[in-house]
Coordinates of C-alpha atoms in Angstrom, one line a residue:
M1 CA 17.6 -33.3 -11.3
N2 CA 14.2 -32.3 -12.7
A3 CA 14.2 -28.8 -14.1
L4 CA 11.2 -27.8 -12.0
V5 CA 13.1 -28.8 -8.9
Y6 CA 16.5 -27.5 -9.9
L7 CA 15.3 -23.9 -10.6
P8 CA 13.8 -23.1 -7.2
V9 CA 16.5 -25.0 -5.3
T10 CA 19.3 -23.1 -7.1
S11 CA 17.5 -19.8 -6.5
I12 CA 17.3 -20.5 -2.7
K13 CA 21.0 -21.5 -2.6
N14 CA 22.1 -18.3 -4.4
S15 CA 20.0 -16.2 -2.1
I16 CA 21.7 -17.7 0.9
K17 CA 25.1 -17.3 -0.6
Q18 CA 24.4 -13.6 -1.2
L19 CA 23.9 -13.1 2.5
K20 CA 27.7 -13.8 3.0
N21 CA 28.5 -10.8 0.9
K22 CA 25.8 -8.6 2.5
P23 CA 25.9 -9.2 6.3
S24 CA 23.9 -6.0 6.9
R25 CA 21.0 -7.6 5.1
L26 CA 21.3 -10.7 7.3
V27 CA 21.2 -8.5 10.4
G28 CA 18.1 -6.9 9.1
Y29 CA 16.4 -10.3 8.6
L30 CA 17.3 -11.4 12.1
V31 CA 16.0 -8.2 13.7
V32 CA 12.7 -8.4 11.9
A33 CA 12.4 -12.1 12.5
C34 CA 13.0 -11.5 16.3
I35 CA 10.3 -8.9 16.3
F36 CA 7.9 -11.2 14.4
V37 CA 8.5 -14.1 16.8
M38 CA 8.1 -11.9 19.9
L39 CA 4.8 -10.6 18.6
L40 CA 3.5 -14.1 17.8
F41 CA 4.7 -15.3 21.2
T42 CA 3.0 -12.5 23.2
S43 CA -0.1 -12.6 21.1
F44 CA -0.9 -16.3 21.4
L45 CA 0.0 -16.4 25.1
S46 CA -2.0 -13.3 26.1
P47 CA -5.7 -13.8 27.1
E48 CA -8.3 -13.6 24.3
P49 CA -10.3 -10.4 24.4
D50 CA -14.0 -10.6 25.5
R51 CA -16.0 -9.9 22.3
E52 CA -19.0 -9.1 24.4
D53 CA -17.3 -5.9 25.5
F54 CA -17.3 -4.8 21.8
P55 CA -20.6 -3.7 20.1
Q56 CA -21.8 -5.9 17.3
A57 CA -21.5 -2.9 15.0
D58 CA -17.7 -3.1 15.3
I59 CA -17.8 -6.6 13.7
H60 CA -20.0 -5.3 10.9
L61 CA -17.6 -2.5 10.3
F62 CA -14.8 -5.0 10.1
G63 CA -16.8 -6.9 7.5
V64 CA -17.1 -3.6 5.5
I65 CA -13.4 -3.2 5.6
V66 CA -12.8 -6.7 4.4
I67 CA -15.2 -6.4 1.4
A68 CA -13.8 -3.0 0.6
L69 CA -10.3 -4.5 0.5
G70 CA -11.6 -7.3 -1.7
L71 CA -13.3 -5.0 -4.1
L72 CA -10.2 -2.9 -4.3
F73 CA -8.1 -5.9 -5.3
F74 CA -10.9 -7.0 -7.6
G75 CA -10.8 -3.7 -9.4
L76 CA -7.0 -3.7 -9.7
Y77 CA -6.9 -7.2 -11.1
V78 CA -9.8 -6.5 -13.5
Y79 CA -7.9 -3.5 -14.8
Q80 CA -4.7 -5.4 -15.2
G81 CA -6.5 -8.4 -16.8
L82 CA -8.2 -6.1 -19.4
S83 CA -4.9 -4.3 -20.3
R84 CA -1.7 -6.4 -20.1
G85 CA -2.5 -9.4 -18.0
S86 CA -0.4 -10.9 -15.3
S87 CA 2.1 -13.7 -14.9
F88 CA 3.2 -16.2 -12.3
F89 CA 6.6 -16.4 -13.9
S90 CA 9.8 -14.3 -13.9
L91 CA 11.8 -13.7 -17.0
P92 CA 14.4 -16.3 -16.0
D93 CA 11.5 -18.8 -15.5
A94 CA 10.3 -18.1 -19.0
N95 CA 13.7 -18.4 -20.5
L96 CA 14.6 -21.7 -18.8
L97 CA 11.3 -23.5 -18.5
F98 CA 9.4 -22.6 -21.6
C99 CA 12.2 -24.0 -23.7
A100 CA 12.6 -27.1 -21.6
P101 CA 11.1 -30.5 -22.5
V102 CA 8.5 -30.2 -19.7
S103 CA 4.8 -30.5 -19.9
P104 CA 3.0 -27.1 -20.1
K105 CA 0.6 -28.2 -17.4
R106 CA 3.5 -29.0 -15.0
I107 CA 5.0 -25.7 -15.7
L108 CA 1.7 -24.0 -14.8
V109 CA 1.5 -26.0 -11.6
Y110 CA 5.0 -24.9 -10.8
G111 CA 4.0 -21.3 -11.4
L112 CA 0.9 -21.7 -9.1
L113 CA 3.0 -23.2 -6.3
K114 CA 5.7 -20.5 -6.6
Q115 CA 3.1 -17.7 -6.6
M116 CA 1.4 -19.2 -3.5
G117 CA 4.7 -19.2 -1.7
V118 CA 5.4 -15.6 -2.6
T119 CA 1.9 -14.6 -1.6
I120 CA 2.3 -16.2 1.8
L121 CA 5.6 -14.4 2.5
A122 CA 4.1 -11.1 1.3
S123 CA 1.1 -11.6 3.7
V124 CA 3.2 -12.0 6.8
F125 CA 2.8 -8.3 7.7
I126 CA -0.9 -9.1 8.6
V127 CA 0.5 -10.4 11.9
F128 CA 1.6 -6.9 12.8
Q129 CA -2.0 -5.8 12.7
L130 CA -3.0 -8.0 15.7
P131 CA -2.9 -5.2 18.2
N132 CA -5.3 -3.1 16.1
L133 CA -7.6 -6.1 15.7
R134 CA -7.7 -6.6 19.4
N135 CA -8.2 -2.9 20.4
F136 CA -10.8 -1.9 17.8
F137 CA -12.7 -5.1 17.0
G138 CA -12.0 -7.5 19.9
L139 CA -10.4 -10.1 17.7
G140 CA -7.8 -12.5 19.0
A141 CA -5.0 -14.6 17.6
D142 CA -7.4 -17.3 16.3
S143 CA -9.2 -14.7 14.2
L144 CA -5.8 -13.5 12.8
V145 CA -5.3 -17.0 11.4
Y146 CA -8.5 -16.9 9.5
I147 CA -7.8 -13.3 8.3
F148 CA -4.3 -14.4 7.1
I149 CA -5.7 -17.4 5.2
G150 CA -8.4 -15.1 3.6
Y151 CA -5.8 -12.5 2.6
V152 CA -3.5 -15.0 1.0
L153 CA -6.5 -16.4 -1.0
M154 CA -7.5 -12.8 -2.1
L155 CA -4.0 -12.2 -3.5
F156 CA -3.5 -15.6 -5.0
L157 CA -7.0 -16.1 -6.5
G158 CA -7.1 -12.4 -7.6
N159 CA -3.9 -12.9 -9.6
L160 CA -5.2 -16.1 -11.0
F161 CA -8.4 -14.3 -12.0
C162 CA -6.3 -11.6 -13.8
I163 CA -4.6 -14.3 -15.8
W164 CA -7.9 -16.1 -16.7
L165 CA -9.6 -12.8 -17.7
Y166 CA -6.7 -11.8 -19.9
S167 CA -6.6 -15.2 -21.6
T168 CA -10.4 -15.0 -22.1
V169 CA -10.8 -11.5 -23.5
S170 CA -7.4 -10.6 -24.9
Q171 CA -8.2 -11.8 -28.4
S172 CA -11.6 -10.1 -28.6
P173 CA -12.2 -6.3 -28.2
S174 CA -15.9 -7.0 -28.1
R175 CA -15.5 -9.2 -25.1
K176 CA -13.5 -6.5 -23.3
K177 CA -16.3 -4.1 -24.0
V178 CA -18.9 -6.5 -22.6
V179 CA -16.9 -7.0 -19.4
K180 CA -16.5 -3.3 -18.9
I181 CA -20.3 -2.8 -19.4
I182 CA -21.2 -5.5 -16.9
L183 CA -18.8 -4.2 -14.3
A184 CA -20.0 -0.6 -14.7
A185 CA -23.6 -1.8 -14.4
L186 CA -22.9 -3.7 -11.2
A187 CA -21.0 -0.8 -9.7
A188 CA -23.8 1.6 -10.6
A189 CA -26.4 -0.8 -9.0
V190 CA -24.5 -0.9 -5.7
L191 CA -24.1 2.9 -5.6
I192 CA -27.7 3.5 -6.4
W193 CA -28.7 1.0 -3.7
F194 CA -26.5 2.8 -1.2
G195 CA -27.8 6.2 -2.3
V196 CA -31.4 5.1 -1.9
E197 CA -30.7 3.6 1.5
A198 CA -28.9 6.6 2.8
A199 CA -31.6 9.0 1.5
S200 CA -34.4 7.0 3.1
T201 CA -32.8 6.4 6.5
K202 CA -30.8 9.6 6.9
D203 CA -28.1 7.4 8.5
L204 CA -25.0 7.3 6.4
Y205 CA -23.0 5.0 8.7
G206 CA -25.9 2.6 9.0
S207 CA -26.4 2.6 5.3
V208 CA -22.7 1.7 4.8
I209 CA -23.1 -1.3 7.1
K210 CA -26.3 -2.4 5.6
V211 CA -25.1 -2.2 2.0
F212 CA -21.5 -3.2 2.1
D213 CA -21.8 -5.9 4.8
S214 CA -24.8 -7.4 3.0
F215 CA -25.3 -11.0 1.9
A216 CA -25.7 -9.7 -1.7
L217 CA -22.1 -8.4 -1.8
T218 CA -20.8 -11.5 0.0
C219 CA -22.1 -13.5 -3.0
I220 CA -19.7 -11.7 -5.3
P221 CA -17.5 -14.5 -6.8
I222 CA -14.1 -15.0 -5.2
M223 CA -13.6 -11.8 -3.2
G224 CA -17.1 -11.9 -1.7
W225 CA -16.8 -15.6 -1.0
I226 CA -13.5 -15.1 0.8
K227 CA -15.0 -12.3 2.9
G228 CA -17.8 -14.7 3.8
F229 CA -15.3 -17.4 4.9
I230 CA -13.4 -14.9 7.1
M231 CA -16.5 -13.5 8.8
A232 CA -18.1 -17.0 9.3
A233 CA -14.9 -18.4 10.7
I234 CA -14.6 -15.5 13.1
A235 CA -18.2 -16.0 14.2
G236 CA -17.6 -19.7 14.7
S237 CA -20.1 -20.8 12.0
W238 CA -17.9 -23.6 10.6
V239 CA -20.4 -25.1 8.2
E240 CA -20.9 -21.7 6.6
A241 CA -17.2 -21.0 6.6
I242 CA -16.4 -24.3 4.9
I243 CA -19.0 -23.6 2.2
W244 CA -17.5 -20.2 1.4
L245 CA -14.0 -21.7 1.4
V246 CA -15.0 -24.6 -0.9
L247 CA -16.7 -22.1 -3.3
S248 CA -13.5 -20.0 -3.4
L249 CA -11.2 -23.0 -4.1
A250 CA -13.7 -24.3 -6.7
G251 CA -13.7 -21.0 -8.4
G252 CA -9.9 -21.1 -8.5
G253 CA -9.9 -24.5 -10.0
L254 CA -12.4 -23.5 -12.7
M255 CA -10.2 -20.5 -13.6
I256 CA -7.1 -22.8 -13.9
L257 CA -9.2 -25.1 -16.1
G258 CA -10.4 -22.1 -18.2
V259 CA -6.8 -21.0 -18.7
L260 CA -5.7 -24.5 -19.9
R261 CA -8.7 -24.8 -22.3
S262 CA -8.7 -21.3 -23.6
D263 CA -8.2 -20.9 -27.4
A264 CA -5.4 -18.4 -26.8
D265 CA -1.9 -19.7 -26.2
Y266 CA -1.5 -18.8 -22.6
Y267 CA 2.3 -19.2 -22.6
E268 CA 2.6 -17.0 -25.6
D269 CA 0.4 -14.3 -24.1
I270 CA 2.3 -14.0 -20.8
L271 CA 5.7 -13.6 -22.4
L272 CA 5.0 -9.9 -23.0
S273 CA 3.6 -9.4 -19.4
T274 CA 6.5 -11.3 -17.9
E275 CA 9.0 -9.2 -19.9
T276 CA 7.3 -5.9 -18.9
T277 CA 7.3 -6.9 -15.2
Y278 CA 11.0 -7.8 -15.4
Q279 CA 11.9 -4.5 -17.0
T280 CA 9.9 -2.6 -14.4
K281 CA 11.7 -4.4 -11.6
Q282 CA 15.1 -3.8 -13.2
A283 CA 14.3 -0.1 -13.6
Q284 CA 13.4 0.2 -9.9
K285 CA 16.6 -1.6 -8.9
E286 CA 18.7 0.7 -11.1
G287 CA 16.9 3.9 -10.0
N288 CA 15.3 4.5 -13.3
L289 CA 11.9 5.5 -11.7
N290 CA 10.7 7.2 -14.8
M291 CA 10.4 3.9 -16.6
S292 CA 9.2 1.9 -13.6
M293 CA 6.4 4.4 -12.8
G294 CA 4.9 4.1 -16.3
K295 CA 3.4 6.8 -18.4
A296 CA 0.9 9.3 -17.0
K297 CA -1.7 11.4 -18.8
V298 CA -0.4 15.0 -19.0
R299 CA -2.7 17.9 -19.7
K300 CA -1.5 20.3 -22.3
G301 CA -1.4 24.0 -21.3
D302 CA 0.9 27.0 -21.1
T303 CA 4.6 26.3 -20.9
G304 CA 7.3 27.8 -18.8
L305 CA 8.3 27.5 -15.1
K306 CA 6.7 30.8 -14.1
G307 CA 9.5 31.6 -11.7
G308 CA 12.7 30.4 -10.2
K309 CA 16.4 31.0 -10.7
G310 CA 19.3 28.6 -10.2
A311 CA 18.4 25.8 -7.7
S312 CA 14.9 27.2 -7.1
T313 CA 13.9 26.1 -10.6
L314 CA 13.8 22.6 -9.2
F315 CA 10.9 23.6 -7.0
Y316 CA 9.0 25.5 -9.7
R317 CA 9.5 22.7 -12.2
R318 CA 7.9 20.3 -9.8
L319 CA 5.0 22.7 -9.4
R320 CA 4.4 22.9 -13.1
E321 CA 4.8 19.2 -13.7
N322 CA 2.3 18.3 -11.0
R323 CA -0.2 20.8 -12.1
K324 CA -0.2 19.3 -15.6
K325 CA -0.6 15.8 -14.3
H326 CA -3.0 16.4 -11.4
I327 CA -5.6 18.9 -10.2
L328 CA -3.7 21.5 -8.2
W329 CA -1.5 19.4 -5.8
M330 CA -3.9 16.5 -5.5
D331 CA -2.5 13.2 -6.7
G332 CA -3.5 9.6 -5.9
V333 CA -2.1 9.8 -2.4
S334 CA -4.2 12.9 -1.7
L335 CA -7.3 11.1 -2.9
V336 CA -6.6 8.2 -0.6
Y337 CA -6.3 10.6 2.4
L338 CA -9.5 12.3 1.2
A339 CA -11.4 9.0 1.1
I340 CA -10.3 8.2 4.7
A341 CA -11.4 11.6 5.9
L342 CA -14.8 11.2 4.2
L343 CA -15.4 7.7 5.6
F344 CA -14.4 8.3 9.2
G345 CA -15.7 11.8 9.1
F346 CA -19.3 10.5 8.7
I347 CA -18.7 7.5 11.0
F348 CA -17.5 9.6 13.9
R349 CA -19.5 12.7 13.2
E350 CA -21.4 12.7 16.4
E351 CA -18.3 12.2 18.5
M352 CA -16.4 15.0 16.8
Q353 CA -19.3 17.4 17.1
A354 CA -19.3 16.6 20.9
G355 CA -15.6 17.6 21.0
D356 CA -14.2 14.1 21.4
L357 CA -10.5 14.1 20.5
F358 CA -10.3 10.4 19.6
P359 CA -11.7 10.5 16.0
P360 CA -9.4 13.2 14.6
L361 CA -6.4 11.6 16.4
F362 CA -7.4 8.2 15.1
I363 CA -7.5 9.6 11.5
L364 CA -4.1 11.3 12.2
G365 CA -2.5 8.1 13.3
M366 CA -3.9 6.1 10.4
S367 CA -2.7 8.7 7.9
A368 CA 0.7 8.8 9.6
Y369 CA 1.0 5.1 9.3
M370 CA 0.1 5.1 5.6
G371 CA 2.4 8.0 5.0
I372 CA 5.4 5.8 5.8
I373 CA 4.5 3.6 2.8
F374 CA 3.7 6.5 0.5
S375 CA 7.0 8.3 1.3
C376 CA 8.9 5.8 -0.9
T377 CA 7.5 7.5 -4.0
T378 CA 8.6 11.0 -3.2
G379 CA 9.8 13.1 -6.1
F380 CA 13.3 13.7 -4.7
V381 CA 14.3 10.2 -5.4
K382 CA 13.6 10.8 -9.1
E383 CA 15.4 14.0 -9.1
I384 CA 18.7 12.5 -8.1
T385 CA 18.6 10.1 -11.0
K386 CA 18.8 13.0 -13.5
P387 CA 22.1 14.6 -14.3
Y388 CA 21.1 18.2 -14.5
I389 CA 20.6 18.6 -10.7
Y390 CA 24.4 18.0 -10.3
L391 CA 25.2 20.6 -12.9
I392 CA 23.5 23.6 -11.3
P393 CA 26.3 25.9 -10.1
Q394 CA 25.1 26.3 -6.5
S395 CA 25.9 24.6 -3.2
P396 CA 24.7 21.0 -2.7
F397 CA 22.7 22.1 0.4
Q398 CA 20.8 24.7 -1.6
K399 CA 19.9 22.2 -4.3
L400 CA 18.9 19.7 -1.6
L401 CA 16.5 22.2 0.0
W402 CA 14.8 23.3 -3.2
S403 CA 14.5 19.8 -4.6
A404 CA 12.9 18.6 -1.3
A405 CA 10.7 21.6 -0.8
Y406 CA 7.8 20.3 -2.8
D407 CA 7.8 17.0 -1.0
C408 CA 7.9 18.8 2.4
L409 CA 5.2 21.3 1.6
K410 CA 2.7 19.2 -0.3
P411 CA 1.6 17.2 2.8
F412 CA 0.3 20.5 4.3
G413 CA -1.9 20.8 1.3
D414 CA -3.2 17.3 1.9
A415 CA -3.7 18.2 5.5
L416 CA -5.8 21.2 4.5
L417 CA -7.9 18.9 2.3
V418 CA -8.4 16.2 4.9
Y419 CA -9.1 18.3 7.9
G420 CA -11.1 20.8 5.9
V421 CA -13.4 17.9 5.0
L422 CA -13.6 16.8 8.7
V423 CA -14.6 20.4 9.7
L424 CA -17.3 20.7 7.0
A425 CA -18.6 17.1 6.8
G426 CA -17.7 15.7 10.2
G427 CA -18.2 18.7 12.5
C428 CA -14.6 18.6 13.8
P429 CA -13.8 21.7 16.0
P430 CA -11.6 24.1 14.0
L431 CA -8.9 24.3 16.8
T432 CA -8.6 20.5 16.7
A433 CA -8.5 20.5 12.9
I434 CA -5.7 23.1 12.8
S435 CA -3.6 21.3 15.4
C436 CA -4.0 17.8 13.8
G437 CA -3.6 19.3 10.3
L438 CA -0.3 20.8 11.1
T439 CA 0.9 17.6 12.7
F440 CA -0.4 15.6 9.8
G441 CA 1.8 17.7 7.4
S442 CA 4.8 17.4 9.7
F443 CA 4.6 13.6 9.6
S444 CA 4.9 13.4 5.9
S445 CA 7.6 16.1 5.8
L446 CA 9.6 14.0 8.3
Y447 CA 9.2 10.9 6.1
A448 CA 10.4 12.8 3.0
C449 CA 13.5 14.0 4.9
C450 CA 14.2 10.5 6.3
N451 CA 14.0 9.1 2.8
I452 CA 16.7 11.6 1.8
L453 CA 18.8 10.5 4.8
M454 CA 18.4 6.9 3.7
Q455 CA 19.9 7.9 0.3
R456 CA 22.8 9.5 2.2
I457 CA 23.5 6.4 4.3
F458 CA 22.7 3.5 1.9
G459 CA 23.0 5.1 -1.5
S460 CA 26.7 5.8 -1.3
G461 CA 28.7 4.2 -4.1
S462 CA 25.8 2.3 -5.5
G463 CA 24.3 4.7 -7.9
K464 CA 20.9 3.5 -6.9
S465 CA 18.1 5.7 -5.3
A466 CA 16.8 5.0 -1.9
A467 CA 13.3 4.5 -3.3
S468 CA 14.5 1.6 -5.4
R469 CA 15.8 0.1 -2.2
L470 CA 12.7 0.9 -0.2
T471 CA 10.2 -0.6 -2.6
K472 CA 10.6 -3.8 -4.5
G473 CA 14.4 -3.9 -4.5
Q474 CA 15.1 -4.4 -0.8
G475 CA 11.9 -5.0 1.2
M476 CA 13.9 -5.8 4.4
L477 CA 15.5 -2.3 4.3
F478 CA 12.0 -0.8 4.0
L479 CA 11.0 -2.6 7.2
L480 CA 14.1 -1.3 9.0
Y481 CA 13.3 2.2 7.6
M482 CA 9.8 1.9 9.1
L483 CA 11.2 0.8 12.5
A484 CA 13.7 3.6 12.6
V485 CA 11.1 6.2 11.8
M486 CA 8.8 4.9 14.5
I487 CA 11.6 5.0 17.1
L488 CA 12.3 8.6 16.1
L489 CA 8.6 9.5 16.6
I490 CA 8.3 8.0 20.1
P491 CA 9.8 11.0 22.1
G492 CA 7.6 13.5 20.3
I493 CA 4.5 11.4 20.9
V494 CA 5.4 11.0 24.6
V495 CA 5.9 14.8 25.0
S496 CA 2.7 15.5 23.1
V497 CA 0.7 13.2 25.5
I498 CA 2.2 14.9 28.5
V499 CA 1.4 18.4 27.3
S500 CA -2.1 17.4 26.3
F501 CA -2.9 16.1 29.8
A502 CA -1.4 19.3 31.4
L503 CA -3.7 21.6 29.4
P504 CA -7.3 22.3 30.2
S505 CA -9.8 20.2 28.4
S506 CA -11.0 23.1 26.3
I507 CA -7.6 23.5 24.6
Q508 CA -6.3 20.0 25.0
A509 CA -6.0 19.6 21.3
L510 CA -3.1 22.1 21.3
G511 CA -1.0 19.4 22.9
V512 CA -0.7 17.8 19.5
L513 CA 1.4 20.8 18.4
A514 CA 4.2 19.5 20.6
L515 CA 4.5 16.6 18.1
F516 CA 4.4 19.1 15.2
V517 CA 7.3 21.0 16.7
W518 CA 9.3 17.7 17.3
N519 CA 8.7 16.5 13.7
M520 CA 9.7 19.8 12.1
G521 CA 12.8 20.1 14.3
L522 CA 13.8 16.5 13.5
S523 CA 13.2 17.2 9.8
A524 CA 15.6 20.1 9.9
V525 CA 18.2 18.0 11.7
V526 CA 17.8 15.3 9.1
L527 CA 18.2 17.7 6.2
V528 CA 21.4 19.1 7.8
L529 CA 22.8 15.6 8.2
S530 CA 22.0 14.9 4.5
R531 CA 23.4 18.3 3.2
N532 CA 26.1 16.6 1.1
V533 CA 24.0 14.0 -0.5
L534 CA 24.2 15.9 -3.8
N535 CA 27.9 16.6 -3.5
N536 CA 29.0 13.7 -5.6
M537 CA 27.0 12.4 -8.6
E538 CA 28.5 8.9 -8.1
S539 CA 27.2 8.6 -4.6

């Protein structure tokens, strides 16, 4: 059997055989598959929404979201391409194929096909966004197909661009400098254009639409072209859609040709990137999050914990460490929440000033949804990989409370940041901001506690942290985790809605506090159920 056929076939066979030893994983696959099929079945059978009922501005806003996502991917891939590059291959691929008597071009084709398959599987979650596409933009199941194709192309061609950029500039520091200057100049030009437009029209939302949904940004290679394909296909302009699609595919073909003809030895260059990626994945599977998270810049300053005794030193140490790495408590997650607040604060400014509850609740729902994903990087899962937490001569429950305290309190700082911005920049009523802010913090606190419970249930006897299972180690378990959390939230949401309708309209925002009480009570219950998670170092 050909080596390029034997390797994927054997990998698939081994994956199927592993299901015999792990029936719980098979059950998880079946549950998620059933949900996926039901969602597809109901979506394609339900009547298409009437797009005339949705203002044209909503479609333009969707275009802004698509180009923003494309530019985000573009920035990440450029950064990776200028630093360590990327790879279509795993370390076993490199060990088995690079030494085999197989043409390098055929090996590259194998890597491209394998990456395309992985990208398609990783993009399946787009299907779960169909209700949001229907409710907010009036897009049906046909539009979902175009969005899915565009998202797959963004990931695949973005990764290919990263490889091409690395093979082109890796041998020349001057080329790297030129690329950085060009990108900085383009970013500055877009920001200046936006600033001038906003200053002249005094309409921030309109300026966002005019600049970021413009034809000029659609002409950005690869990411802009894919955005043009998606929007043209949704509008039914098939000639324009085909042109953008052909441009995108042609760009991918030129990048492949550039990699093959580059002076640098591509297969030699990607060995380091492949090995680094492999080591990172292994570190995540084994719970060694310090290695998998990479090195962060740490500001030098005064030393000492400045407080704490016994188990409480776990909390004070987290405070000191985060203050050296970040500004106050604000990390990357906080900045993402801040960006969401700024964007939608300006978009819904008039509605919030009029006392409409929808905008702050929409931001609360979006932040709660994103918080589920961010909860997998909580600091507690790094704490349990270090031995000293088990050596503190205090009860496991005390150590659990103090080690989880920072993860449960930090979200309230993020809530202060988000809803403080909504009050100052968006005109959100203070009563609504306080109610939604407290509920915002309670969501993330509940997620942190549920993550601990996952360690209590699934971490037993494995020596692996829950985070390693919830990220790249076991993605199916992560989907089950999301489903379980959503089920736990349903009673609180129902009670909150009932209380809100029972209150007068002037204080209707206080009904959200019912969800805050539910979340905090549930968090306390989860912590009690997980009280012995630190009782045994081997668990």
